mmCIF file of C-alpha atoms in Angstrom:
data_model
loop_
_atom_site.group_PDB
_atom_site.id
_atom_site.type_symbol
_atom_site.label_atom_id
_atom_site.label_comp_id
_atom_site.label_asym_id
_atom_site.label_seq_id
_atom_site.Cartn_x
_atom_site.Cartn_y
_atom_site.Cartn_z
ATOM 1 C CA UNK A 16 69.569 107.937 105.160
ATOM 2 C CA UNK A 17 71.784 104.590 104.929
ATOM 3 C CA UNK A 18 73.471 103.164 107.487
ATOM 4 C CA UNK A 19 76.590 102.535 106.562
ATOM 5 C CA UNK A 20 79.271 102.167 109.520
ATOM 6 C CA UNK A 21 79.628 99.248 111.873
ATOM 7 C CA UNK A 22 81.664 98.576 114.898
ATOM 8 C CA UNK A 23 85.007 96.579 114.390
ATOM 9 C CA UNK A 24 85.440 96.089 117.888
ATOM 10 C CA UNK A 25 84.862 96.854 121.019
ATOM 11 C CA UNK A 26 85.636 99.822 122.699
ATOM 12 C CA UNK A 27 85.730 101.366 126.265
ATOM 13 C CA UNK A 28 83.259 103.385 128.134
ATOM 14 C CA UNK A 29 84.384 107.415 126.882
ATOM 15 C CA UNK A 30 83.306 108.786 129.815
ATOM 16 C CA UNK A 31 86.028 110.065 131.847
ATOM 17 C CA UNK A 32 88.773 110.474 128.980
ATOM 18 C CA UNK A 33 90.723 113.454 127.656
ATOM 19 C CA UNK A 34 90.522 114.036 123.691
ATOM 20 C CA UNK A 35 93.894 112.356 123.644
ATOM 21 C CA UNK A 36 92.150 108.547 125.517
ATOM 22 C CA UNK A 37 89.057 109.151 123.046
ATOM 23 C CA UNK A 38 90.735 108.914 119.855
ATOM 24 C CA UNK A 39 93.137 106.334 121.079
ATOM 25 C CA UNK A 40 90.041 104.280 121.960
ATOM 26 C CA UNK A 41 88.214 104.695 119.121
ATOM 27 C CA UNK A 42 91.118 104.378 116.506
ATOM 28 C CA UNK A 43 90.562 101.576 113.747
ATOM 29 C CA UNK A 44 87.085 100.777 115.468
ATOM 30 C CA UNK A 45 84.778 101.486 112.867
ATOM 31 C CA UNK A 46 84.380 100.508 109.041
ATOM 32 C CA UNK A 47 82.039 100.154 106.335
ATOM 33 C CA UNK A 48 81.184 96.614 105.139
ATOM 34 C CA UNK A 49 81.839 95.268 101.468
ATOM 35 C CA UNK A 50 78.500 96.326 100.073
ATOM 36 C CA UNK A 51 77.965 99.413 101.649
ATOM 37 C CA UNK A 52 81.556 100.141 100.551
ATOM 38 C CA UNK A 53 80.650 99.592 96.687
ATOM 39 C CA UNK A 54 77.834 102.191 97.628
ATOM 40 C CA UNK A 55 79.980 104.614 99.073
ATOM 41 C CA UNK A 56 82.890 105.254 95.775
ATOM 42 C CA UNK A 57 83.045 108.586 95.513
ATOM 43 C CA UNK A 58 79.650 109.398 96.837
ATOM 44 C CA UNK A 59 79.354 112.571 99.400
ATOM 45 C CA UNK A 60 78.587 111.411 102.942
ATOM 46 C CA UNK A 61 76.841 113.386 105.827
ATOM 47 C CA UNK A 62 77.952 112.243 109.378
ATOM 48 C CA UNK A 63 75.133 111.913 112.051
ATOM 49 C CA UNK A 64 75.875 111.320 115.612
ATOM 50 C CA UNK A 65 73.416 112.051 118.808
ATOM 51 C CA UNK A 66 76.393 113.471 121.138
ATOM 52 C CA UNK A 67 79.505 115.441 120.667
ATOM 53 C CA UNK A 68 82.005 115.811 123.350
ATOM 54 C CA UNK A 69 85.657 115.680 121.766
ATOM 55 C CA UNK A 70 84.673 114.895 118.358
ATOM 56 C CA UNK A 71 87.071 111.451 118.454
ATOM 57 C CA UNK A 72 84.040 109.381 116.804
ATOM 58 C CA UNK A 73 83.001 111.769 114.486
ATOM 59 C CA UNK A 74 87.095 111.844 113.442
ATOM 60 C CA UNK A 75 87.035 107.584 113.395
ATOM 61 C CA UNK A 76 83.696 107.535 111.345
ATOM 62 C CA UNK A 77 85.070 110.306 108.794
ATOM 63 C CA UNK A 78 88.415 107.647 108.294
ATOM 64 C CA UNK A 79 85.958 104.806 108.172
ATOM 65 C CA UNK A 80 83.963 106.272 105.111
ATOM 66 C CA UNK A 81 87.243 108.016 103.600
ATOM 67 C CA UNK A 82 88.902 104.425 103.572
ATOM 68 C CA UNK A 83 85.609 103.495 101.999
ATOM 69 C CA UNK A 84 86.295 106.332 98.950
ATOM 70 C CA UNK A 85 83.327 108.107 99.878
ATOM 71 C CA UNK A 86 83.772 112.238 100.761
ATOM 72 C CA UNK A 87 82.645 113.677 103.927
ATOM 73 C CA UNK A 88 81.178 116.761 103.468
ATOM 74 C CA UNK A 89 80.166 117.779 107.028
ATOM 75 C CA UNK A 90 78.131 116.247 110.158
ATOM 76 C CA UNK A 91 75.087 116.934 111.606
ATOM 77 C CA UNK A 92 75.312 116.911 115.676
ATOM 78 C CA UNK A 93 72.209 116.622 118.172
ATOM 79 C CA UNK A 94 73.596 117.547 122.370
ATOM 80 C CA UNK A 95 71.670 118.887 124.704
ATOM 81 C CA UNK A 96 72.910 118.049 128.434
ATOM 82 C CA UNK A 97 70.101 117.730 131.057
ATOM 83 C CA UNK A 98 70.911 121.140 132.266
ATOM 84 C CA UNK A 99 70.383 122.886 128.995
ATOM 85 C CA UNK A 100 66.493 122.224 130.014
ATOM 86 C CA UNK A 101 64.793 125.063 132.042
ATOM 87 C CA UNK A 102 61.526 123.706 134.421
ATOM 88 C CA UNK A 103 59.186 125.913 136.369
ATOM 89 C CA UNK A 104 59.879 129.281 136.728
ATOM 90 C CA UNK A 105 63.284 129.174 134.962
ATOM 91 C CA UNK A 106 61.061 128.429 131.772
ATOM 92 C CA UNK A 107 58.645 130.832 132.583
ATOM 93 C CA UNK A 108 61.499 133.651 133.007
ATOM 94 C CA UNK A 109 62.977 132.388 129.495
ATOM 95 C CA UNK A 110 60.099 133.293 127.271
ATOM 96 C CA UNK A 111 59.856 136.350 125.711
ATOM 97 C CA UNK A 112 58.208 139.476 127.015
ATOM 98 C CA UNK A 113 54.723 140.272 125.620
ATOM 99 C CA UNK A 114 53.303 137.026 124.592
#
């Protein structure tokens, strides 16, 4: 894996904004640097990001690396909000039967 986008700027907390504030906020704030760039020509790319809510960074980092001449050819997502985790018996009720 290379690491390939950097921040241009500085941009606003997300939380609290519709799809429509996100992108807005995020526009033009990423890029790939000069020799990462020269890396990049025509190369296929695979986003990774921890957290997907809107998708408005995913959309800025695909523009970032398209601008660079590489292809994105899909992202890879982690998200898992607190309350996707079961505790006590919640956990216990969740496995299956017979083991």
């Amino acid at each position: 894996m290379l690491d390939v986008l950097r921040q241009r700027r500085v941009v606003a907390d997300q939380a609290g904004l519709s799809a429509r504030q996100r992108l807005a906020n995020v526009a033009g704030a990423l890029e790939v640097p000069g020799p990462a760039a020269r890396l990049l020509t025509g190369r296929s790319v695979v986003l990774v990001d921890d957290l997907v809510t809107t998708g408005a960074t995913l959309a800025e980092a695909a523009r970032a690396v398209r601008a660079a001449a590489g292809r994105v050819i899909g992202a890879a997502v982690v998200a898992a909000p607190r309350s996707a985790f079961a505790t006590g018996r919640e956990a216990r009720e969740s496995l299956p039967r017979g083991r």
